[in-house]
Structure formats: structure tokens, C-alpha cells
Amino acid sequence: MGDIRRILVTGASGQIGSELTPRLRELYGKENVIASDLRKPVSDDGPFEMLDVTDAKQLDEIVVDHEIDSIVHLAALLSASGEQRPNVAWHVNIDGLYNVLEVARNRKLRRVFNPSSIAVFGPETPREKTPQETVTKPRTIYGITKVTGELLGNYYYQKWGVDVRGIRFPGVISNVSPPGGGTTDYAVEIFYEAIKNRRYTCFLKPDSILPMIYMPDCLRSIVELLEADLSRLKHHTDFNLRALSFSPIQLVAEIKRHIPDLVVEYKPDYRQAIADSWPMSLNDSAAREEWEWRPTFDLQTMVKDMLGVLSERHRSGKL
Ligand code: AKB
């Protein structure tokens, strides 16, 4: 690998963190990746620190004690839970990020990865093949914190040379830790319910197309951007990424090829308005040109893989 030696992962017990941390440990060495969160991680396979990212002093102590040179900052509230508690979303997503950027500046860290989201877009943004440079006027507090995060990261890079990088993630589909509080969560929940109960009530409309990515592609994108050659990057904190795009009804049809007796009802709730304000697909030519991004999973291969992993766990009584 390149110049990264010791990484702190915040939000390591969350959906992405619980799979990214073991992957980073494979690449950088078990002792060189420090997991941190308010909750204990699912797997206990390396150093862990209890950390509230809104506590700047605690964050600074961990960075110094572990000789951290890079931070992957995953601790955040997502779109749906952000709407339930906007003040907490602002505090965690903005004050937490500010603390991470400040420690990176003061301790001269090599790199910060701060995920952004398709939530930076809003109803005025073109919804199909959304361009890299376009209107970013989100209507959710989560989206507002993510646009602010992109701008703040660029500010720290331009003003102080802090190497901050980020991707506008779509919904992430995975089978280790469930997502918590997102608008795209239906696309994970449905797999668990299909296998366990053969029934699912979807909180979005059947034709609501959203962009998504399968976890193996998501993990690879983070590692590839972390390791990308800085001199090739024209963008830093706000890369559009394209992987999958589908509606609930398209996902259901694909799952039914494997589980024909699955029954799905649709009861859209407040999350429908959030989904309606987001893109259906993205133009990711900047990521493709600047760090060679290429997705590998399509809808068919993702569904087959998800069902394979979860069915096996169900058979062995671990679901
Ligand atoms: C959410 O639904 O809030 C997240 C996201 C798209 O950032 N999955």
C-alpha cells in the first residue's frame, strides 16, 4: 500500500464500518487499524476505543496515543433518523466532522476519508445520470450536513493542505450489520424478511428508482480512493459513483426468481418524499477518470450473492 500506516475508523460498528474495518486490517495489518464507536463492534479482532466524535479532546488523545496518520470518518446519522432528530444529526455530522478535520490539521495527518451521499442532491437536481457538477440543494438535514461536509473538506484541503477525500454514496446493500435510519434501508431489510418470513412491507412506492451499491464494491471504492494518486485528483470530497439503480418492484422481481412465494406490500411513509428528491442514477465519469472506478456487481449478481450468504446463515440458525 502507499503512505498510510495507522488508521482510525470512527463509526466502526455501523453498517460500513463493521465490514470496512476487517478489510482495512487485512490490507494494513491488524494492529494498525483502530476501530472506534459508541458501541462495541460485532467482531472483536483488533484494537478498539470507545469514542464520541463530538468530544474533540477524546478524539485528539486517541490520535496521539495510537500514532494515527489517517482517519476514515464513518460516524454519522443517516437521512431518515436525521429527520427524526435534526439537532442530533447536525451535532454529530457537523461538529464530529469539524473535530476530525481539526485533529487532522493540528496533528498533520496524511489522509481523511469522509463519506458523502446522494443526499446532497435535491428536487432541483436532474434525476437521471446526475452530473458531477450540478445543483446541490438538499431538503433533508442529513443532505445539508453532507454538502457542508464536502465544502468543509475542500476548504481544509485548499487552505491547509489536509488531504480529505469522499464519495457520494448511494444506498449500501450488505449482510453483516444492518443499516440504521436510511431511506434506502428497504433494499437490505427485504432480504432478511424474504428469507425469514417470505413477506415484506416496503416503505417506498414500487416504482421508486434509487441508486445503490453492493458492499464489496463499496469497500473497494473506499480503499481505491484512499490510495489514489493525489496528483491525478481534480475532485476530492464529492465523487459521484455509479453501481446499481433499481426500484423496489425490480428488486422484488429478481428476489422472486429465487423465492417465488415472497409477498410484498407497499405502504409508503415519510421516507417517500426523501427518495423522490434524490437521483435515480448518477454520472460517475470523474471517479472513472481520476481513480479508475469500475463497479463489478449488477442486480442479478448482487441478489444471488445476498441470498446465498443470508440463506446459509439462516440454515445454521444465525439469522
Ligand atoms: C440513506 O438512505 O440515508 C443513506 C444514504 C443514501 O446516504 N443510505
Short mmCIF file of C-alpha atoms and ligand atoms in Angstrom, two decimals:
data_model
loop_
_atom_site.label_atom_id
_atom_site.label_comp_id
_atom_site.label_asym_id
_atom_site.label_seq_id
_atom_site.Cartn_x
_atom_site.Cartn_y
_atom_site.Cartn_z
CA MET A 1 0.00 0.00 0.00
CA GLY A 2 1.03 3.69 -0.21
CA ASP A 3 1.85 6.16 2.58
CA ILE A 4 -0.96 5.27 5.03
CA ARG A 5 0.32 3.44 8.15
CA ARG A 6 -2.15 3.74 11.08
CA ILE A 7 -5.84 4.33 10.55
CA LEU A 8 -8.58 5.34 12.98
CA VAL A 9 -12.07 4.26 11.86
CA THR A 10 -14.91 6.20 13.52
CA GLY A 11 -18.39 4.65 13.46
CA ALA A 12 -16.64 1.29 13.12
CA SER A 13 -19.62 -0.67 14.49
CA GLY A 14 -22.03 0.66 11.86
CA GLN A 15 -23.09 -0.84 8.54
CA ILE A 16 -19.99 0.12 6.52
CA GLY A 17 -17.57 0.19 9.46
CA SER A 18 -18.19 -3.39 10.54
CA GLU A 19 -17.06 -4.65 7.12
CA LEU A 20 -14.53 -1.96 6.22
CA THR A 21 -12.55 -2.36 9.46
CA PRO A 22 -11.70 -6.06 8.87
CA ARG A 23 -10.88 -5.29 5.23
CA LEU A 24 -8.51 -2.46 6.23
CA ARG A 25 -6.92 -4.82 8.79
CA GLU A 26 -6.22 -7.33 6.02
CA LEU A 27 -4.56 -4.61 3.96
CA TYR A 28 -2.73 -2.52 6.57
CA GLY A 29 -2.24 -5.02 9.43
CA LYS A 30 -4.49 -5.82 12.37
CA GLU A 31 -2.73 -3.60 14.91
CA ASN A 32 -2.62 -0.64 12.51
CA VAL A 33 -6.38 -0.17 12.24
CA ILE A 34 -8.05 1.20 15.38
CA ALA A 35 -11.82 0.77 15.44
CA SER A 36 -13.85 3.33 17.40
CA ASP A 37 -17.53 3.83 18.12
CA LEU A 38 -20.05 4.44 20.89
CA ARG A 39 -21.00 0.74 20.61
CA LYS A 40 -18.75 -2.30 20.77
CA PRO A 41 -18.03 -3.83 17.32
CA VAL A 42 -19.60 -7.13 16.13
CA SER A 43 -16.22 -8.77 15.69
CA ASP A 44 -13.51 -8.32 18.23
CA ASP A 45 -10.45 -8.82 16.06
CA GLY A 46 -8.25 -5.80 16.77
CA PRO A 47 -7.79 -2.60 18.78
CA PHE A 48 -10.99 -0.76 19.77
CA GLU A 49 -11.60 2.58 21.51
CA MET A 50 -14.92 3.87 22.82
CA LEU A 51 -15.26 7.27 21.10
CA ASP A 52 -17.86 10.00 20.85
CA VAL A 53 -16.71 12.03 17.82
CA THR A 54 -18.27 15.18 19.22
CA ASP A 55 -15.66 15.06 22.01
CA ALA A 56 -12.62 16.78 20.46
CA LYS A 57 -10.31 16.09 23.42
CA GLN A 58 -11.02 12.37 23.45
CA LEU A 59 -10.51 12.20 19.68
CA ASP A 60 -7.18 14.03 19.93
CA GLU A 61 -5.96 11.70 22.71
CA ILE A 62 -6.78 8.59 20.66
CA VAL A 63 -5.00 10.02 17.60
CA VAL A 64 -1.89 10.80 19.67
CA ASP A 65 -1.89 7.58 21.75
CA HIS A 66 -2.19 5.33 18.69
CA GLU A 67 0.06 7.42 16.42
CA ILE A 68 -2.77 7.66 13.90
CA ASP A 69 -1.90 9.13 10.48
CA SER A 70 -5.25 8.74 8.70
CA ILE A 71 -8.93 8.78 9.69
CA VAL A 72 -11.84 7.05 7.99
CA HIS A 73 -14.73 9.00 9.47
CA LEU A 74 -17.92 6.95 9.25
CA ALA A 75 -19.77 8.13 12.39
CA ALA A 76 -22.95 9.89 11.25
CA LEU A 77 -26.76 9.89 11.42
CA LEU A 78 -28.47 8.97 8.12
CA SER A 79 -31.35 10.61 6.27
CA ALA A 80 -34.43 9.13 7.94
CA SER A 81 -33.11 9.23 11.52
CA GLY A 82 -31.78 12.74 10.80
CA GLU A 83 -35.33 13.90 10.05
CA GLN A 84 -36.48 12.46 13.39
CA ARG A 85 -33.71 14.25 15.30
CA PRO A 86 -32.32 17.17 13.22
CA ASN A 87 -30.41 18.72 16.13
CA VAL A 88 -28.57 15.46 16.86
CA ALA A 89 -27.85 14.98 13.13
CA TRP A 90 -26.32 18.46 12.94
CA HIS A 91 -24.28 17.95 16.12
CA VAL A 92 -22.87 14.52 15.19
CA ASN A 93 -22.45 15.07 11.45
CA ILE A 94 -21.07 18.62 11.57
CA ASP A 95 -19.37 19.03 14.96
CA GLY A 96 -17.98 15.47 14.69
CA LEU A 97 -16.54 16.16 11.23
CA TYR A 98 -15.15 19.53 12.37
CA ASN A 99 -13.30 17.75 15.20
CA VAL A 100 -11.90 15.19 12.76
CA LEU A 101 -10.70 17.90 10.36
CA GLU A 102 -9.18 19.94 13.17
CA VAL A 103 -7.24 16.99 14.58
CA ALA A 104 -6.09 16.18 11.02
CA ARG A 105 -4.85 19.76 10.59
CA ASN A 106 -3.23 20.08 14.03
CA ARG A 107 -1.59 16.64 14.02
CA LYS A 108 -0.66 16.81 10.34
CA LEU A 109 -2.41 13.58 9.39
CA ARG A 110 -1.88 12.12 5.93
CA ARG A 111 -5.49 11.49 4.93
CA VAL A 112 -9.15 11.79 5.94
CA PHE A 113 -11.93 9.83 4.26
CA ASN A 114 -15.34 11.42 4.84
CA PRO A 115 -18.21 9.71 3.00
CA SER A 116 -20.72 11.97 1.34
CA SER A 117 -24.07 10.81 -0.07
CA ILE A 118 -26.55 11.12 -2.92
CA ALA A 119 -28.49 13.04 -0.25
CA VAL A 120 -26.52 16.17 -1.25
CA PHE A 121 -28.92 16.45 -4.20
CA GLY A 122 -32.47 17.77 -4.06
CA PRO A 123 -35.59 18.22 -6.15
CA GLU A 124 -33.97 20.84 -8.41
CA THR A 125 -31.17 18.41 -9.43
CA PRO A 126 -31.54 16.45 -12.69
CA ARG A 127 -32.56 12.97 -11.52
CA GLU A 128 -31.17 10.85 -14.35
CA LYS A 129 -27.42 10.48 -14.91
CA THR A 130 -26.99 13.26 -12.36
CA PRO A 131 -23.86 15.20 -13.38
CA GLN A 132 -20.83 15.53 -11.13
CA GLU A 133 -21.25 19.32 -11.07
CA THR A 134 -24.90 20.24 -10.58
CA VAL A 135 -27.42 21.81 -8.20
CA THR A 136 -26.91 20.65 -4.60
CA LYS A 137 -29.89 21.98 -2.66
CA PRO A 138 -30.96 19.10 -0.40
CA ARG A 139 -34.21 19.23 1.61
CA THR A 140 -33.08 16.92 4.45
CA ILE A 141 -30.88 17.88 7.39
CA TYR A 142 -28.69 14.86 6.53
CA GLY A 143 -28.21 16.17 2.98
CA ILE A 144 -27.41 19.64 4.32
CA THR A 145 -24.74 18.17 6.64
CA LYS A 146 -23.28 16.17 3.73
CA VAL A 147 -22.99 19.19 1.36
CA THR A 148 -21.45 21.15 4.22
CA GLY A 149 -19.04 18.25 4.81
CA GLU A 150 -17.96 18.25 1.16
CA LEU A 151 -17.36 22.03 1.24
CA LEU A 152 -15.58 21.91 4.59
CA GLY A 153 -13.32 19.09 3.39
CA ASN A 154 -12.40 21.07 0.27
CA TYR A 155 -11.77 24.14 2.42
CA TYR A 156 -9.34 22.23 4.65
CA TYR A 157 -7.56 20.88 1.58
CA GLN A 158 -7.23 24.25 -0.15
CA LYS A 159 -6.39 26.28 2.95
CA TRP A 160 -4.23 23.88 4.95
CA GLY A 161 -3.38 21.02 2.61
CA VAL A 162 -5.35 18.42 4.62
CA ASP A 163 -5.91 15.56 2.15
CA VAL A 164 -9.65 14.96 2.57
CA ARG A 165 -11.42 12.56 0.20
CA GLY A 166 -15.02 11.43 -0.15
CA ILE A 167 -17.60 9.65 -2.27
CA ARG A 168 -21.31 10.45 -2.67
CA PHE A 169 -22.55 7.01 -1.67
CA PRO A 170 -25.88 5.67 -2.86
CA GLY A 171 -27.77 3.13 -0.69
CA VAL A 172 -25.39 0.43 0.52
CA ILE A 173 -26.63 -3.18 0.43
CA SER A 174 -24.95 -5.56 2.85
CA ASN A 175 -25.42 -8.61 5.04
CA VAL A 176 -23.22 -8.23 8.12
CA SER A 177 -24.55 -5.20 10.05
CA PRO A 178 -27.92 -3.73 9.13
CA PRO A 179 -28.07 -0.06 8.11
CA GLY A 180 -29.75 2.21 10.63
CA GLY A 181 -32.05 5.07 9.76
CA GLY A 182 -31.58 5.45 5.98
CA THR A 183 -34.13 5.94 3.20
CA THR A 184 -32.51 3.16 1.16
CA ASP A 185 -32.72 0.62 4.04
CA TYR A 186 -35.65 -1.22 2.43
CA ALA A 187 -33.21 -2.77 -0.05
CA VAL A 188 -31.46 -4.57 2.83
CA GLU A 189 -34.46 -5.32 5.08
CA ILE A 190 -36.30 -7.09 2.25
CA PHE A 191 -33.62 -9.81 2.00
CA TYR A 192 -33.84 -10.68 5.72
CA GLU A 193 -37.65 -10.71 5.65
CA ALA A 194 -37.81 -12.69 2.39
CA ILE A 195 -35.66 -15.45 3.88
CA LYS A 196 -37.17 -15.48 7.37
CA ASN A 197 -40.88 -14.76 6.75
CA ARG A 198 -41.50 -14.72 2.97
CA ARG A 199 -43.22 -11.33 3.49
CA TYR A 200 -42.16 -7.70 3.43
CA THR A 201 -43.91 -4.34 3.75
CA CYS A 202 -41.98 -1.76 1.76
CA PHE A 203 -41.95 1.88 2.91
CA LEU A 204 -41.31 3.21 -0.62
CA LYS A 205 -43.55 3.07 -3.71
CA PRO A 206 -42.96 0.11 -6.08
CA ASP A 207 -41.57 2.30 -8.89
CA SER A 208 -39.25 4.46 -6.78
CA ILE A 209 -35.87 4.07 -8.51
CA LEU A 210 -32.78 4.83 -6.40
CA PRO A 211 -29.06 4.29 -6.91
CA MET A 212 -27.47 1.54 -4.79
CA ILE A 213 -24.14 -0.24 -4.35
CA TYR A 214 -23.28 -3.71 -3.01
CA MET A 215 -20.89 -3.78 -0.05
CA PRO A 216 -17.92 -5.47 -1.81
CA ASP A 217 -17.94 -2.66 -4.41
CA CYS A 218 -18.42 -0.05 -1.67
CA LEU A 219 -15.40 -1.33 0.30
CA ARG A 220 -13.27 -1.45 -2.83
CA SER A 221 -14.24 2.12 -3.77
CA ILE A 222 -13.12 3.42 -0.36
CA VAL A 223 -9.76 1.63 -0.48
CA GLU A 224 -9.16 2.72 -4.09
CA LEU A 225 -9.92 6.37 -3.37
CA LEU A 226 -7.86 6.31 -0.15
CA GLU A 227 -4.89 5.01 -2.13
CA ALA A 228 -5.44 7.08 -5.30
CA ASP A 229 -2.59 9.27 -6.54
CA LEU A 230 -3.31 12.81 -5.26
CA SER A 231 -1.75 14.42 -8.33
CA ARG A 232 -4.47 12.83 -10.50
CA LEU A 233 -7.40 14.09 -8.40
CA LYS A 234 -9.29 17.11 -9.67
CA HIS A 235 -12.12 16.40 -7.26
CA HIS A 236 -11.59 15.45 -3.64
CA THR A 237 -14.58 15.21 -1.33
CA ASP A 238 -17.55 14.77 -3.66
CA PHE A 239 -17.14 11.95 -6.19
CA ASN A 240 -20.36 10.69 -7.81
CA LEU A 241 -20.35 6.88 -8.01
CA ARG A 242 -22.49 4.64 -10.20
CA ALA A 243 -23.06 0.97 -9.40
CA LEU A 244 -26.72 -0.22 -9.37
CA SER A 245 -30.05 1.55 -9.91
CA PHE A 246 -33.39 -0.17 -9.34
CA SER A 247 -36.90 0.25 -7.95
CA PRO A 248 -38.49 -1.92 -5.23
CA ILE A 249 -40.55 -3.75 -7.86
CA GLN A 250 -37.44 -4.59 -9.91
CA LEU A 251 -35.67 -5.85 -6.78
CA VAL A 252 -38.72 -7.92 -5.79
CA ALA A 253 -38.88 -9.49 -9.26
CA GLU A 254 -35.22 -10.51 -9.03
CA ILE A 255 -35.60 -11.94 -5.48
CA LYS A 256 -38.75 -13.84 -6.60
CA ARG A 257 -36.68 -15.70 -9.18
CA HIS A 258 -35.10 -17.40 -6.13
CA ILE A 259 -38.01 -17.15 -3.62
CA PRO A 260 -41.21 -17.33 -5.74
CA ASP A 261 -43.61 -17.27 -2.76
CA LEU A 262 -42.36 -13.89 -1.46
CA VAL A 263 -45.29 -11.50 -0.83
CA VAL A 264 -44.59 -7.74 -0.80
CA GLU A 265 -46.97 -4.95 0.21
CA TYR A 266 -46.29 -1.24 -0.33
CA LYS A 267 -47.04 1.32 2.37
CA PRO A 268 -45.05 4.48 1.54
CA ASP A 269 -44.30 6.70 4.56
CA TYR A 270 -42.36 9.96 5.16
CA ARG A 271 -39.28 8.41 3.52
CA GLN A 272 -41.01 8.51 0.11
CA ALA A 273 -40.60 12.32 -0.08
CA ILE A 274 -36.88 11.93 0.65
CA ALA A 275 -36.49 9.26 -2.06
CA ASP A 276 -38.39 11.47 -4.54
CA SER A 277 -35.85 14.26 -4.00
CA TRP A 278 -32.85 12.04 -4.79
CA PRO A 279 -31.34 10.98 -8.15
CA MET A 280 -32.26 7.73 -9.90
CA SER A 281 -28.81 7.30 -11.47
CA LEU A 282 -25.51 9.14 -11.49
CA ASN A 283 -22.84 10.16 -13.96
CA ASP A 284 -19.57 8.99 -12.37
CA SER A 285 -17.13 9.91 -15.15
CA ALA A 286 -14.92 11.90 -12.72
CA ALA A 287 -14.39 8.83 -10.49
CA ARG A 288 -13.77 6.69 -13.59
CA GLU A 289 -11.21 9.12 -15.00
CA GLU A 290 -9.43 10.23 -11.83
CA TRP A 291 -9.07 6.89 -9.98
CA GLU A 292 -10.34 4.25 -12.44
CA TRP A 293 -13.59 3.45 -10.60
CA ARG A 294 -15.49 0.45 -12.07
CA PRO A 295 -18.39 -1.36 -10.36
CA THR A 296 -18.49 -5.17 -10.54
CA PHE A 297 -21.91 -6.25 -9.20
CA ASP A 298 -25.17 -5.87 -11.15
CA LEU A 299 -28.69 -6.51 -9.82
CA GLN A 300 -28.62 -10.25 -10.68
CA THR A 301 -25.20 -10.99 -9.16
CA MET A 302 -25.88 -8.87 -6.07
CA VAL A 303 -29.22 -10.61 -5.35
CA LYS A 304 -27.72 -14.09 -5.88
CA ASP A 305 -24.83 -13.30 -3.54
CA MET A 306 -27.02 -11.69 -0.83
CA LEU A 307 -29.47 -14.63 -0.84
CA GLY A 308 -26.63 -17.16 -0.83
CA VAL A 309 -24.94 -15.61 2.23
CA LEU A 310 -28.15 -14.98 4.20
CA SER A 311 -29.75 -18.37 3.39
CA GLU A 312 -26.64 -20.14 4.64
CA ARG A 313 -26.74 -18.12 7.87
CA HIS A 314 -30.45 -18.89 8.24
CA ARG A 315 -29.80 -22.64 7.78
CA SER A 316 -27.19 -22.56 10.52
CA GLY A 317 -29.58 -20.70 12.87
CA LYS A 318 -27.59 -17.45 12.88
CA LEU A 319 -30.08 -15.10 11.21
C1 AKB B 1 -29.60 6.98 3.49
O1 AKB B 1 -30.55 6.37 2.94
O2 AKB B 1 -29.75 7.92 4.26
C2 AKB B 1 -28.19 6.56 3.14
C3 AKB B 1 -27.62 7.41 2.05
C4 AKB B 1 -28.11 7.27 0.67
O3 AKB B 1 -26.75 8.20 2.31
N1 AKB B 1 -28.18 5.18 2.75
#
